Amino acid sequence: MSVWDALIGQEAVIEALAGAASTAAGVTGSGGLVGARAAMTHSWLFTGPAGAGRSTAARAFAAALNCENSPPGCGGCHGCHTVLTDTASDLRSVRPEGLSLGVKDIRELVRDAASAPTSGRWRVLLLEDADRLTDQAANALLKALEEPAKRSVFLLCAPSVDDVLPTVRSRCRVVSLRLPTPTQVAAVLGRDGIDPALAQFAAQAAAGDVDRARSLAADEAARDRRTEVLRIPTRLQRTGDCLDAAADLVAAANADADAANTNRDEAETEALKISLGVGATSAGSTAKRARAPKPGAKTRAVAVRGAAGALKELAKTQKSRGRRTVLDSLDRALVDLAGWYRDVLVVQLGAPVDAIHPDQGDAVTRAARASTPEQTLRRLEAVLRYRRKLADNPALVPLLAIEALTLELRTG
C-alpha cells in the first residue's frame, strides 16, 4: 500500500506529486511528467473544498519526500511510516485549534525550517488551515518562503488560493484537489468494513466528503443530528418556529463543543496547575495530598511567578478552540441544509442528477410543489451566504446569525 492510496479520486494530483517526489529524490523518470510539472519547489499550496483531502495529500507528499525506497511513496518504510503517524523528527505540523493561527506559532515554524533535516532527506513544515493565518503570522511566514532553506519544504493547506494572502500564494506551487464522487467514497467505506447500503447512504449524504461520510457511517448520533437539521425547512411556519429552530441548531452545536472539549480542557488546566505548582505547599507536595496541619499552624502556598497569566492564556486558548468547534458544527449543518435545498431545486427543474439526501425524498417533493425554483434558489443562496458570514466573521454571534437565516428561509 503506497502513500498515494489515501488520495481518493485525485489521479492528476497523485501524478504531479509523485513526479515531484521522484525529481526531489533524483530518481530517473518522473511518472510520465516532464519539465515544470515534475519540478520540485520549496513551497506548496494545497487547495480544495472541505473533505477533498488537502492535509491528506500534503502528508502523503511529505512521506514520499522522505521515503527510503524507489519510486518514493512506498508507505511501508521507516521514512513513510513516521511521517504518516506524525512521529518523524523532520516533520513539524501545525493545525490551528482556535479561530486563528498567530505569529508565535509561525515564528517557531520558521525557526524549525532553518534547521537541516536530522534523519530524512527533507525537513517538512506542514501548515493546515493556512487561511486562518493572521496578517502578522502571514508576514512572518513570507520571509521564510522568500529565502527557503536548502532542504526544507513548506506545505500549506487552504480551501482556495483566494483564502491566502497574494504575497504568500504567489510563492507557492498550487495543487488543486476536488471532491471524490460518492461512488468512490462508498468504495472506500466498503473496504473499511461498512455495510454496502450504509456506505452508499453515507457517501451520498456527505457529498464526497470522506471524513463526513465515515462519521455518518460509524456514528448513529451523527445521523440523528443530520436528520434534525434537515427537518428545519419543514418547521418554519411562524416566526416563533424560526427562532426555535435556530435555538435548537445552536444548542446542538454547543453540545458538540462541550462533548469534544470539556474533558480535554479540564485535563489541560489541571496539568498546567501541577507544572506551575499552583496550590502546592511549601514542602512541594500538592495541597490536596498534604498532611493535615497541626492545630494553629498556617499553610504557606507556593506562589509561582506568571502562573495567573499562564492560566489566563490557556483559558483564552480553550475558549477559542470551543468557539471553533461550535462554528465547525454549524458549518456542517449548513452544508447539509444547502444540499437539501439543492435537492428541491433538482426536482423543480427536473435535472437528471442524483439527490444528495435520497432519504428525504418525500419532504423534498412536497417542498418542490409548494414553492417556485426562484424561491428555492434564493433560500439556497441564503444558506451559503450565512455560511460564508460565519466563516469570515468569527466574532459574529451564532444564534443571531442562524435566527436571521431561518427567518429569511421562511419568507423566501
mmCIF file of C-alpha atoms in Angstrom:
data_model
loop_
_atom_site.group_PDB
_atom_site.id
_atom_site.type_symbol
_atom_site.label_atom_id
_atom_site.label_comp_id
_atom_site.label_asym_id
_atom_site.label_seq_id
_atom_site.Cartn_x
_atom_site.Cartn_y
_atom_site.Cartn_z
ATOM 1 C CA MET A 1 0.000 0.000 0.000
ATOM 2 C CA SER A 2 1.560 3.293 -1.107
ATOM 3 C CA VAL A 3 1.099 6.707 0.473
ATOM 4 C CA TRP A 4 -0.995 7.727 -2.537
ATOM 5 C CA ASP A 5 -3.742 5.202 -1.790
ATOM 6 C CA ALA A 6 -5.265 7.608 0.741
ATOM 7 C CA LEU A 7 -5.961 10.165 -2.014
ATOM 8 C CA ILE A 8 -9.372 9.221 -3.369
ATOM 9 C CA GLY A 9 -10.260 10.323 -6.876
ATOM 10 C CA GLN A 10 -7.150 12.505 -7.226
ATOM 11 C CA GLU A 11 -5.302 10.820 -10.097
ATOM 12 C CA ALA A 12 -3.910 14.045 -11.599
ATOM 13 C CA VAL A 13 -2.719 15.243 -8.191
ATOM 14 C CA ILE A 14 -1.038 11.914 -7.457
ATOM 15 C CA GLU A 15 0.769 12.022 -10.784
ATOM 16 C CA ALA A 16 2.082 15.541 -10.141
ATOM 17 C CA LEU A 17 3.172 14.888 -6.562
ATOM 18 C CA ALA A 18 4.768 11.547 -7.376
ATOM 19 C CA GLY A 19 6.689 13.197 -10.197
ATOM 20 C CA ALA A 20 7.953 15.979 -7.938
ATOM 21 C CA ALA A 21 8.940 13.494 -5.212
ATOM 22 C CA SER A 22 10.873 11.443 -7.769
ATOM 23 C CA THR A 23 12.631 14.560 -9.013
ATOM 24 C CA ALA A 24 13.490 15.573 -5.438
ATOM 25 C CA ALA A 25 14.959 12.115 -4.788
ATOM 26 C CA GLY A 26 16.942 12.174 -8.020
ATOM 27 C CA VAL A 27 15.027 9.198 -9.425
ATOM 28 C CA THR A 28 15.222 8.895 -13.191
ATOM 29 C CA GLY A 29 11.809 9.292 -14.724
ATOM 30 C CA SER A 30 9.007 11.291 -13.140
ATOM 31 C CA GLY A 31 5.863 9.233 -13.540
ATOM 32 C CA GLY A 32 5.318 10.412 -17.077
ATOM 33 C CA LEU A 33 5.670 14.102 -16.194
ATOM 34 C CA VAL A 34 8.205 16.416 -17.751
ATOM 35 C CA GLY A 35 9.504 19.904 -17.186
ATOM 36 C CA ALA A 36 7.811 22.206 -14.707
ATOM 37 C CA ARG A 37 5.067 19.700 -13.834
ATOM 38 C CA ALA A 38 7.668 17.323 -12.365
ATOM 39 C CA ALA A 39 9.793 20.017 -10.728
ATOM 40 C CA MET A 40 10.399 20.222 -7.016
ATOM 41 C CA THR A 41 9.906 23.511 -5.199
ATOM 42 C CA HIS A 42 10.250 24.664 -1.593
ATOM 43 C CA SER A 43 6.664 25.830 -1.028
ATOM 44 C CA TRP A 44 3.351 24.228 -1.981
ATOM 45 C CA LEU A 45 -0.264 25.276 -1.514
ATOM 46 C CA PHE A 46 -2.880 22.503 -1.425
ATOM 47 C CA THR A 47 -6.385 23.779 -2.150
ATOM 48 C CA GLY A 48 -9.804 22.200 -2.402
ATOM 49 C CA PRO A 49 -13.207 22.073 -0.678
ATOM 50 C CA ALA A 50 -13.658 20.575 2.767
ATOM 51 C CA GLY A 51 -13.415 16.818 2.518
ATOM 52 C CA ALA A 52 -11.253 16.794 -0.604
ATOM 53 C CA GLY A 53 -8.241 15.685 1.424
ATOM 54 C CA ARG A 54 -5.928 18.702 1.392
ATOM 55 C CA SER A 55 -3.967 17.728 4.502
ATOM 56 C CA THR A 56 -4.022 14.060 3.468
ATOM 57 C CA ALA A 57 -2.393 14.949 0.154
ATOM 58 C CA ALA A 58 0.165 17.182 1.859
ATOM 59 C CA ARG A 59 1.102 14.454 4.352
ATOM 60 C CA ALA A 60 1.346 11.834 1.599
ATOM 61 C CA PHE A 61 3.712 14.134 -0.301
ATOM 62 C CA ALA A 62 5.754 14.700 2.867
ATOM 63 C CA ALA A 63 6.053 10.943 3.306
ATOM 64 C CA ALA A 64 7.139 10.488 -0.317
ATOM 65 C CA LEU A 65 9.808 13.166 0.067
ATOM 66 C CA ASN A 66 11.356 11.219 2.939
ATOM 67 C CA CYS A 67 10.714 7.738 1.542
ATOM 68 C CA GLU A 68 13.688 5.383 1.618
ATOM 69 C CA ASN A 69 12.653 3.381 -1.443
ATOM 70 C CA SER A 70 12.293 3.959 -5.170
ATOM 71 C CA PRO A 71 9.955 5.119 -6.546
ATOM 72 C CA PRO A 72 9.243 7.262 -3.466
ATOM 73 C CA GLY A 73 5.975 6.807 -1.595
ATOM 74 C CA CYS A 74 6.053 3.095 -0.756
ATOM 75 C CA GLY A 75 4.136 3.630 2.502
ATOM 76 C CA GLY A 76 5.989 0.868 4.337
ATOM 77 C CA CYS A 77 9.493 2.165 5.039
ATOM 78 C CA HIS A 78 10.591 3.975 8.197
ATOM 79 C CA GLY A 79 10.512 7.363 6.471
ATOM 80 C CA CYS A 80 6.963 6.941 5.193
ATOM 81 C CA HIS A 81 5.661 5.388 8.404
ATOM 82 C CA THR A 82 6.969 8.083 10.743
ATOM 83 C CA VAL A 83 5.587 10.902 8.600
ATOM 84 C CA LEU A 84 2.162 9.274 8.246
ATOM 85 C CA THR A 85 1.974 8.696 12.010
ATOM 86 C CA ASP A 86 3.241 12.224 12.803
ATOM 87 C CA THR A 87 6.306 10.906 14.662
ATOM 88 C CA ALA A 88 9.025 11.931 12.187
ATOM 89 C CA SER A 89 11.749 14.129 13.679
ATOM 90 C CA ASP A 90 11.900 16.135 10.436
ATOM 91 C CA LEU A 91 8.174 16.847 10.284
ATOM 92 C CA ARG A 92 6.581 19.810 12.019
ATOM 93 C CA SER A 93 2.824 20.058 11.541
ATOM 94 C CA VAL A 94 0.713 22.959 12.779
ATOM 95 C CA ARG A 95 -3.067 22.938 12.872
ATOM 96 C CA PRO A 96 -4.907 25.872 14.446
ATOM 97 C CA GLU A 97 -7.339 24.666 17.080
ATOM 98 C CA GLY A 98 -8.793 28.093 17.679
ATOM 99 C CA LEU A 99 -10.161 30.834 15.475
ATOM 100 C CA SER A 100 -6.807 31.866 14.020
ATOM 101 C CA LEU A 101 -3.150 30.972 13.713
ATOM 102 C CA GLY A 102 -0.925 33.556 15.386
ATOM 103 C CA VAL A 103 2.539 34.881 14.804
ATOM 104 C CA LYS A 104 4.051 32.966 17.741
ATOM 105 C CA ASP A 105 3.349 29.565 16.178
ATOM 106 C CA ILE A 106 4.614 30.701 12.777
ATOM 107 C CA ARG A 107 7.862 32.075 14.188
ATOM 108 C CA GLU A 108 8.535 28.695 15.794
ATOM 109 C CA LEU A 109 7.786 27.049 12.450
ATOM 110 C CA VAL A 110 10.187 29.394 10.643
ATOM 111 C CA ARG A 111 12.939 28.632 13.150
ATOM 112 C CA ASP A 112 12.436 24.923 12.528
ATOM 113 C CA ALA A 113 12.637 25.499 8.780
ATOM 114 C CA ALA A 114 16.132 26.952 9.128
ATOM 115 C CA SER A 115 17.468 23.676 10.551
ATOM 116 C CA ALA A 116 18.839 20.889 8.392
ATOM 117 C CA PRO A 117 16.959 17.564 8.402
ATOM 118 C CA THR A 118 18.215 15.172 11.063
ATOM 119 C CA SER A 119 17.312 11.790 9.588
ATOM 120 C CA GLY A 120 15.323 12.196 6.377
ATOM 121 C CA ARG A 121 16.016 13.957 3.110
ATOM 122 C CA TRP A 122 13.748 16.935 3.810
ATOM 123 C CA ARG A 123 12.577 18.950 6.775
ATOM 124 C CA VAL A 124 8.841 19.316 6.181
ATOM 125 C CA LEU A 125 6.749 22.156 7.611
ATOM 126 C CA LEU A 126 3.066 21.268 7.240
ATOM 127 C CA LEU A 127 0.654 24.123 7.865
ATOM 128 C CA GLU A 128 -3.006 23.098 7.856
ATOM 129 C CA ASP A 129 -5.752 25.726 7.535
ATOM 130 C CA ALA A 130 -3.386 28.404 6.246
ATOM 131 C CA ASP A 131 -6.457 30.534 5.584
ATOM 132 C CA ARG A 132 -6.580 31.216 9.349
ATOM 133 C CA LEU A 133 -3.215 32.972 9.399
ATOM 134 C CA THR A 134 -3.335 36.428 10.933
ATOM 135 C CA ASP A 135 -1.688 39.210 8.939
ATOM 136 C CA GLN A 136 1.277 39.226 11.324
ATOM 137 C CA ALA A 137 1.650 35.465 11.014
ATOM 138 C CA ALA A 138 1.474 35.620 7.216
ATOM 139 C CA ASN A 139 4.173 38.281 7.134
ATOM 140 C CA ALA A 140 6.388 36.165 9.407
ATOM 141 C CA LEU A 141 5.912 33.208 7.080
ATOM 142 C CA LEU A 142 6.597 35.265 3.966
ATOM 143 C CA LYS A 143 10.288 35.799 4.681
ATOM 144 C CA ALA A 144 10.858 32.057 5.056
ATOM 145 C CA LEU A 145 9.111 31.451 1.736
ATOM 146 C CA GLU A 146 11.236 34.114 0.063
ATOM 147 C CA GLU A 147 14.518 32.709 1.401
ATOM 148 C CA PRO A 148 13.922 28.971 1.920
ATOM 149 C CA ALA A 149 16.497 26.717 3.495
ATOM 150 C CA LYS A 150 18.082 24.277 1.083
ATOM 151 C CA ARG A 151 16.454 21.084 2.422
ATOM 152 C CA SER A 152 13.224 22.493 3.847
ATOM 153 C CA VAL A 153 9.792 22.460 2.233
ATOM 154 C CA PHE A 154 6.597 24.257 3.288
ATOM 155 C CA LEU A 155 3.246 22.557 2.651
ATOM 156 C CA LEU A 156 0.276 24.903 3.141
ATOM 157 C CA CYS A 157 -3.399 23.892 3.013
ATOM 158 C CA ALA A 158 -6.366 26.196 2.377
ATOM 159 C CA PRO A 159 -9.830 25.965 0.783
ATOM 160 C CA SER A 160 -8.809 28.147 -2.169
ATOM 161 C CA VAL A 161 -5.977 30.371 -3.355
ATOM 162 C CA ASP A 162 -8.134 33.409 -2.587
ATOM 163 C CA ASP A 163 -8.116 32.468 1.102
ATOM 164 C CA VAL A 164 -4.357 33.063 1.309
ATOM 165 C CA LEU A 165 -2.597 36.427 1.028
ATOM 166 C CA PRO A 166 -1.401 37.136 -2.526
ATOM 167 C CA THR A 167 2.175 37.595 -1.327
ATOM 168 C CA VAL A 168 2.116 34.086 0.171
ATOM 169 C CA ARG A 169 0.321 32.234 -2.607
ATOM 170 C CA SER A 170 2.487 33.813 -5.300
ATOM 171 C CA ARG A 171 5.477 31.990 -3.814
ATOM 172 C CA CYS A 172 3.788 28.593 -3.740
ATOM 173 C CA ARG A 173 3.077 25.953 -6.339
ATOM 174 C CA VAL A 174 -0.682 25.326 -6.201
ATOM 175 C CA VAL A 175 -2.106 21.800 -6.086
ATOM 176 C CA SER A 176 -5.882 21.777 -6.630
ATOM 177 C CA LEU A 177 -7.928 18.877 -5.290
ATOM 178 C CA ARG A 178 -11.560 18.060 -5.981
ATOM 179 C CA LEU A 179 -14.175 16.131 -4.075
ATOM 180 C CA PRO A 180 -14.315 12.432 -4.969
ATOM 181 C CA THR A 181 -17.577 11.014 -6.273
ATOM 182 C CA PRO A 182 -19.998 9.287 -3.872
ATOM 183 C CA THR A 183 -19.253 6.015 -5.657
ATOM 184 C CA GLN A 184 -15.544 6.374 -4.907
ATOM 185 C CA VAL A 185 -16.252 7.269 -1.263
ATOM 186 C CA ALA A 186 -18.645 4.333 -0.875
ATOM 187 C CA ALA A 187 -15.943 2.003 -2.182
ATOM 188 C CA VAL A 188 -13.538 3.287 0.486
ATOM 189 C CA LEU A 189 -16.137 2.784 3.230
ATOM 190 C CA GLY A 190 -16.766 -0.712 1.907
ATOM 191 C CA ARG A 191 -13.065 -1.508 2.273
ATOM 192 C CA ASP A 192 -13.377 -0.294 5.888
ATOM 193 C CA GLY A 193 -15.973 -2.990 6.501
ATOM 194 C CA ILE A 194 -19.072 -0.758 6.375
ATOM 195 C CA ASP A 195 -22.302 -2.374 5.167
ATOM 196 C CA PRO A 196 -22.714 -1.559 1.434
ATOM 197 C CA ALA A 197 -26.137 0.069 1.832
ATOM 198 C CA LEU A 198 -24.974 2.220 4.751
ATOM 199 C CA ALA A 199 -21.768 3.078 2.907
ATOM 200 C CA GLN A 200 -23.711 4.257 -0.144
ATOM 201 C CA PHE A 201 -26.085 6.321 2.004
ATOM 202 C CA ALA A 202 -23.232 7.960 3.960
ATOM 203 C CA ALA A 203 -21.222 8.694 0.808
ATOM 204 C CA GLN A 204 -24.224 10.288 -0.877
ATOM 205 C CA ALA A 205 -25.226 12.344 2.169
ATOM 206 C CA ALA A 206 -21.650 13.554 2.679
ATOM 207 C CA ALA A 207 -21.469 14.756 -0.948
ATOM 208 C CA GLY A 208 -17.968 13.379 -1.395
ATOM 209 C CA ASP A 209 -16.528 14.438 1.978
ATOM 210 C CA VAL A 210 -14.695 11.300 3.108
ATOM 211 C CA ASP A 211 -14.355 12.270 6.780
ATOM 212 C CA ARG A 212 -18.007 13.276 6.987
ATOM 213 C CA ALA A 213 -19.039 10.021 5.302
ATOM 214 C CA ARG A 214 -17.037 7.985 7.818
ATOM 215 C CA SER A 215 -18.693 9.885 10.667
ATOM 216 C CA LEU A 216 -22.199 9.270 9.307
ATOM 217 C CA ALA A 217 -21.469 5.607 8.682
ATOM 218 C CA ALA A 218 -19.977 4.928 12.109
ATOM 219 C CA ASP A 219 -21.964 7.217 14.426
ATOM 220 C CA GLU A 220 -25.723 6.900 14.807
ATOM 221 C CA ALA A 221 -25.808 10.160 16.780
ATOM 222 C CA ALA A 222 -24.283 11.966 13.792
ATOM 223 C CA ARG A 223 -27.022 10.560 11.568
ATOM 224 C CA ASP A 224 -29.674 11.683 14.053
ATOM 225 C CA ARG A 225 -28.239 15.229 14.165
ATOM 226 C CA ARG A 226 -28.286 15.371 10.362
ATOM 227 C CA THR A 227 -31.939 14.294 10.330
ATOM 228 C CA GLU A 228 -32.846 17.071 12.784
ATOM 229 C CA VAL A 229 -31.050 19.645 10.644
ATOM 230 C CA LEU A 230 -32.916 18.516 7.530
ATOM 231 C CA ARG A 231 -36.239 18.932 9.360
ATOM 232 C CA ILE A 232 -35.642 22.666 9.716
ATOM 233 C CA PRO A 233 -37.136 23.752 6.337
ATOM 234 C CA THR A 234 -40.416 21.991 7.144
ATOM 235 C CA ARG A 235 -40.633 23.584 10.612
ATOM 236 C CA LEU A 236 -40.592 27.235 9.555
ATOM 237 C CA GLN A 237 -44.321 28.070 9.614
ATOM 238 C CA ARG A 238 -44.318 31.027 12.026
ATOM 239 C CA THR A 239 -41.728 33.462 13.381
ATOM 240 C CA GLY A 240 -41.585 31.547 16.648
ATOM 241 C CA ASP A 241 -40.798 28.369 14.731
ATOM 242 C CA CYS A 242 -37.815 30.098 13.096
ATOM 243 C CA LEU A 243 -36.429 31.212 16.443
ATOM 244 C CA ASP A 244 -36.957 27.769 17.971
ATOM 245 C CA ALA A 245 -35.248 26.035 15.058
ATOM 246 C CA ALA A 246 -32.267 28.400 15.306
ATOM 247 C CA ALA A 247 -32.016 27.854 19.062
ATOM 248 C CA ASP A 248 -32.094 24.078 18.624
ATOM 249 C CA LEU A 249 -29.370 24.171 15.966
ATOM 250 C CA VAL A 250 -27.037 26.353 18.037
ATOM 251 C CA ALA A 251 -27.734 24.297 21.173
ATOM 252 C CA ALA A 252 -26.724 21.141 19.303
ATOM 253 C CA ALA A 253 -23.516 22.857 18.161
ATOM 254 C CA ASN A 254 -22.732 23.914 21.727
ATOM 255 C CA ALA A 255 -23.361 20.355 22.914
ATOM 256 C CA ASP A 256 -20.902 19.097 20.282
ATOM 257 C CA ALA A 257 -18.307 21.551 21.572
ATOM 258 C CA ASP A 258 -18.855 20.501 25.183
ATOM 259 C CA ALA A 259 -18.580 16.828 24.313
ATOM 260 C CA ALA A 260 -15.392 17.394 22.315
ATOM 261 C CA ASN A 261 -13.581 19.768 24.650
ATOM 262 C CA THR A 262 -14.746 19.613 28.273
ATOM 263 C CA ASN A 263 -12.607 16.684 29.433
ATOM 264 C CA ARG A 264 -9.626 17.898 27.458
ATOM 265 C CA ASP A 265 -9.904 21.419 28.867
ATOM 266 C CA GLU A 266 -10.068 20.135 32.442
ATOM 267 C CA ALA A 267 -7.072 17.858 31.919
ATOM 268 C CA GLU A 268 -5.026 20.664 30.359
ATOM 269 C CA THR A 269 -5.865 23.067 33.172
ATOM 270 C CA GLU A 270 -5.001 20.535 35.866
ATOM 271 C CA ALA A 271 -1.737 19.617 34.165
ATOM 272 C CA LEU A 272 -0.727 23.274 33.879
ATOM 273 C CA LYS A 273 -1.551 23.928 37.526
ATOM 274 C CA ILE A 274 0.602 20.989 38.579
ATOM 275 C CA SER A 275 3.511 22.107 36.393
ATOM 276 C CA LEU A 276 3.278 25.646 37.786
ATOM 277 C CA GLY A 277 2.938 24.481 41.370
ATOM 278 C CA VAL A 278 -0.386 26.218 41.810
ATOM 279 C CA GLY A 279 -1.906 25.047 45.074
ATOM 280 C CA ALA A 280 1.310 23.385 46.231
ATOM 281 C CA THR A 281 2.556 23.594 49.790
ATOM 282 C CA SER A 282 5.991 24.875 50.738
ATOM 283 C CA ALA A 283 7.118 21.265 51.102
ATOM 284 C CA GLY A 284 6.469 20.747 47.399
ATOM 285 C CA SER A 285 3.507 18.369 47.594
ATOM 286 C CA THR A 286 0.070 19.406 46.395
ATOM 287 C CA ALA A 287 -2.248 20.867 48.947
ATOM 288 C CA LYS A 288 -4.853 18.159 48.301
ATOM 289 C CA ARG A 289 -2.383 15.422 49.271
ATOM 290 C CA ALA A 290 -0.612 17.259 52.069
ATOM 291 C CA ARG A 291 -0.912 16.034 55.613
ATOM 292 C CA ALA A 292 -3.356 17.828 57.834
ATOM 293 C CA PRO A 293 -1.577 20.782 59.531
ATOM 294 C CA LYS A 294 -1.108 20.902 63.262
ATOM 295 C CA PRO A 295 -3.606 22.980 65.199
ATOM 296 C CA GLY A 296 -2.796 26.639 64.789
ATOM 297 C CA ALA A 297 -0.276 26.039 62.006
ATOM 298 C CA LYS A 298 -0.504 28.080 58.800
ATOM 299 C CA THR A 299 -0.004 26.530 55.336
ATOM 300 C CA ARG A 300 2.228 28.613 53.115
ATOM 301 C CA ALA A 301 1.255 28.327 49.445
ATOM 302 C CA VAL A 302 3.966 28.460 46.889
ATOM 303 C CA ALA A 303 3.463 31.411 44.591
ATOM 304 C CA VAL A 304 4.728 30.859 41.078
ATOM 305 C CA ARG A 305 5.521 33.983 39.119
ATOM 306 C CA GLY A 306 3.414 34.199 35.966
ATOM 307 C CA ALA A 307 1.068 31.357 36.984
ATOM 308 C CA ALA A 308 -2.044 33.527 36.766
ATOM 309 C CA GLY A 309 -1.015 34.786 33.342
ATOM 310 C CA ALA A 310 -0.322 31.283 32.055
ATOM 311 C CA LEU A 311 -3.696 30.014 33.274
ATOM 312 C CA LYS A 312 -5.428 33.011 31.735
ATOM 313 C CA GLU A 313 -3.713 32.375 28.402
ATOM 314 C CA LEU A 314 -4.727 28.708 28.500
ATOM 315 C CA ALA A 315 -8.327 29.666 29.242
ATOM 316 C CA LYS A 316 -8.258 32.043 26.265
ATOM 317 C CA THR A 317 -6.947 29.274 24.001
ATOM 318 C CA GLN A 318 -9.585 26.837 25.226
ATOM 319 C CA LYS A 319 -12.351 29.383 24.681
ATOM 320 C CA SER A 320 -11.146 29.985 21.124
ATOM 321 C CA ARG A 321 -10.980 26.227 20.495
ATOM 322 C CA GLY A 322 -14.503 25.769 21.833
ATOM 323 C CA ARG A 323 -15.851 28.504 19.594
ATOM 324 C CA ARG A 324 -14.118 26.957 16.605
ATOM 325 C CA THR A 325 -15.806 23.635 17.411
ATOM 326 C CA VAL A 326 -19.204 25.381 17.522
ATOM 327 C CA LEU A 327 -18.572 27.083 14.181
ATOM 328 C CA ASP A 328 -17.389 23.842 12.595
ATOM 329 C CA SER A 329 -20.539 22.069 13.797
ATOM 330 C CA LEU A 330 -22.751 24.826 12.407
ATOM 331 C CA ASP A 331 -20.846 24.729 9.135
ATOM 332 C CA ARG A 332 -21.563 21.017 8.745
ATOM 333 C CA ALA A 333 -25.241 21.679 9.434
ATOM 334 C CA LEU A 334 -25.407 24.461 6.838
ATOM 335 C CA VAL A 335 -23.733 22.230 4.248
ATOM 336 C CA ASP A 336 -26.436 19.606 4.862
ATOM 337 C CA LEU A 337 -29.120 22.283 4.646
ATOM 338 C CA ALA A 338 -27.720 23.631 1.376
ATOM 339 C CA GLY A 339 -27.778 20.096 -0.015
ATOM 340 C CA TRP A 340 -31.477 19.796 0.921
ATOM 341 C CA TYR A 341 -32.436 22.957 -0.963
ATOM 342 C CA ARG A 342 -30.279 21.814 -3.875
ATOM 343 C CA ASP A 343 -32.337 18.613 -3.997
ATOM 344 C CA VAL A 344 -35.547 20.668 -4.033
ATOM 345 C CA LEU A 345 -34.227 22.687 -6.960
ATOM 346 C CA VAL A 346 -33.266 19.490 -8.796
ATOM 347 C CA VAL A 347 -36.848 18.205 -8.516
ATOM 348 C CA GLN A 348 -38.305 21.534 -9.632
ATOM 349 C CA LEU A 349 -36.066 21.718 -12.688
ATOM 350 C CA GLY A 350 -36.226 18.028 -13.489
ATOM 351 C CA ALA A 351 -32.428 17.818 -13.605
ATOM 352 C CA PRO A 352 -31.055 14.311 -14.318
ATOM 353 C CA VAL A 353 -28.719 14.182 -11.304
ATOM 354 C CA ASP A 354 -28.696 12.133 -8.106
ATOM 355 C CA ALA A 355 -30.061 13.577 -4.870
ATOM 356 C CA ILE A 356 -27.666 14.385 -2.054
ATOM 357 C CA HIS A 357 -30.252 13.341 0.524
ATOM 358 C CA PRO A 358 -32.248 10.499 -1.071
ATOM 359 C CA ASP A 359 -33.827 9.585 2.278
ATOM 360 C CA GLN A 360 -35.573 12.994 2.258
ATOM 361 C CA GLY A 361 -37.436 12.332 -0.984
ATOM 362 C CA ASP A 362 -40.998 12.872 0.330
ATOM 363 C CA ALA A 363 -40.203 16.127 2.150
ATOM 364 C CA VAL A 364 -38.191 17.418 -0.806
ATOM 365 C CA THR A 365 -41.007 16.648 -3.238
ATOM 366 C CA ARG A 366 -43.583 18.450 -1.054
ATOM 367 C CA ALA A 367 -41.303 21.487 -0.786
ATOM 368 C CA ALA A 368 -40.759 21.476 -4.551
ATOM 369 C CA ARG A 369 -44.519 21.578 -5.156
ATOM 370 C CA ALA A 370 -45.106 24.309 -2.585
ATOM 371 C CA SER A 371 -42.519 26.772 -3.935
ATOM 372 C CA THR A 372 -41.008 28.084 -7.138
ATOM 373 C CA PRO A 373 -37.453 27.489 -8.390
ATOM 374 C CA GLU A 374 -36.741 31.187 -7.821
ATOM 375 C CA GLN A 375 -37.714 30.896 -4.156
ATOM 376 C CA THR A 376 -35.644 27.761 -3.710
ATOM 377 C CA LEU A 377 -32.627 29.394 -5.318
ATOM 378 C CA ARG A 378 -32.938 32.411 -3.004
ATOM 379 C CA ARG A 379 -33.090 30.091 0.005
ATOM 380 C CA LEU A 380 -30.090 28.107 -1.167
ATOM 381 C CA GLU A 381 -28.147 31.318 -1.704
ATOM 382 C CA ALA A 382 -29.145 32.496 1.787
ATOM 383 C CA VAL A 383 -27.745 29.321 3.389
ATOM 384 C CA LEU A 384 -24.467 29.700 1.520
ATOM 385 C CA ARG A 385 -24.279 33.411 2.327
ATOM 386 C CA TYR A 386 -24.699 32.880 6.063
ATOM 387 C CA ARG A 387 -22.209 30.033 5.945
ATOM 388 C CA ARG A 388 -19.668 32.459 4.493
ATOM 389 C CA LYS A 389 -20.572 35.115 7.069
ATOM 390 C CA LEU A 390 -19.880 32.752 9.949
ATOM 391 C CA ALA A 391 -16.587 31.669 8.360
ATOM 392 C CA ASP A 392 -15.393 35.205 7.639
ATOM 393 C CA ASN A 393 -16.585 36.807 10.898
ATOM 394 C CA PRO A 394 -15.770 34.544 13.866
ATOM 395 C CA ALA A 395 -16.921 37.286 16.237
ATOM 396 C CA LEU A 396 -20.463 37.051 14.849
ATOM 397 C CA VAL A 397 -22.952 35.771 17.428
ATOM 398 C CA PRO A 398 -24.000 32.358 16.040
ATOM 399 C CA LEU A 399 -27.538 32.443 17.435
ATOM 400 C CA LEU A 400 -28.314 35.834 15.889
ATOM 401 C CA ALA A 401 -26.899 34.741 12.533
ATOM 402 C CA ILE A 402 -28.876 31.482 12.470
ATOM 403 C CA GLU A 403 -32.062 33.279 13.580
ATOM 404 C CA ALA A 404 -31.651 35.727 10.704
ATOM 405 C CA LEU A 405 -31.127 32.808 8.328
ATOM 406 C CA THR A 406 -34.213 30.863 9.427
ATOM 407 C CA LEU A 407 -36.370 33.988 9.159
ATOM 408 C CA GLU A 408 -35.078 34.525 5.625
ATOM 409 C CA LEU A 409 -35.749 30.883 4.735
ATOM 410 C CA ARG A 410 -39.337 31.260 5.905
ATOM 411 C CA THR A 411 -40.090 34.346 3.841
ATOM 412 C CA GLY A 412 -38.072 33.054 0.854
#
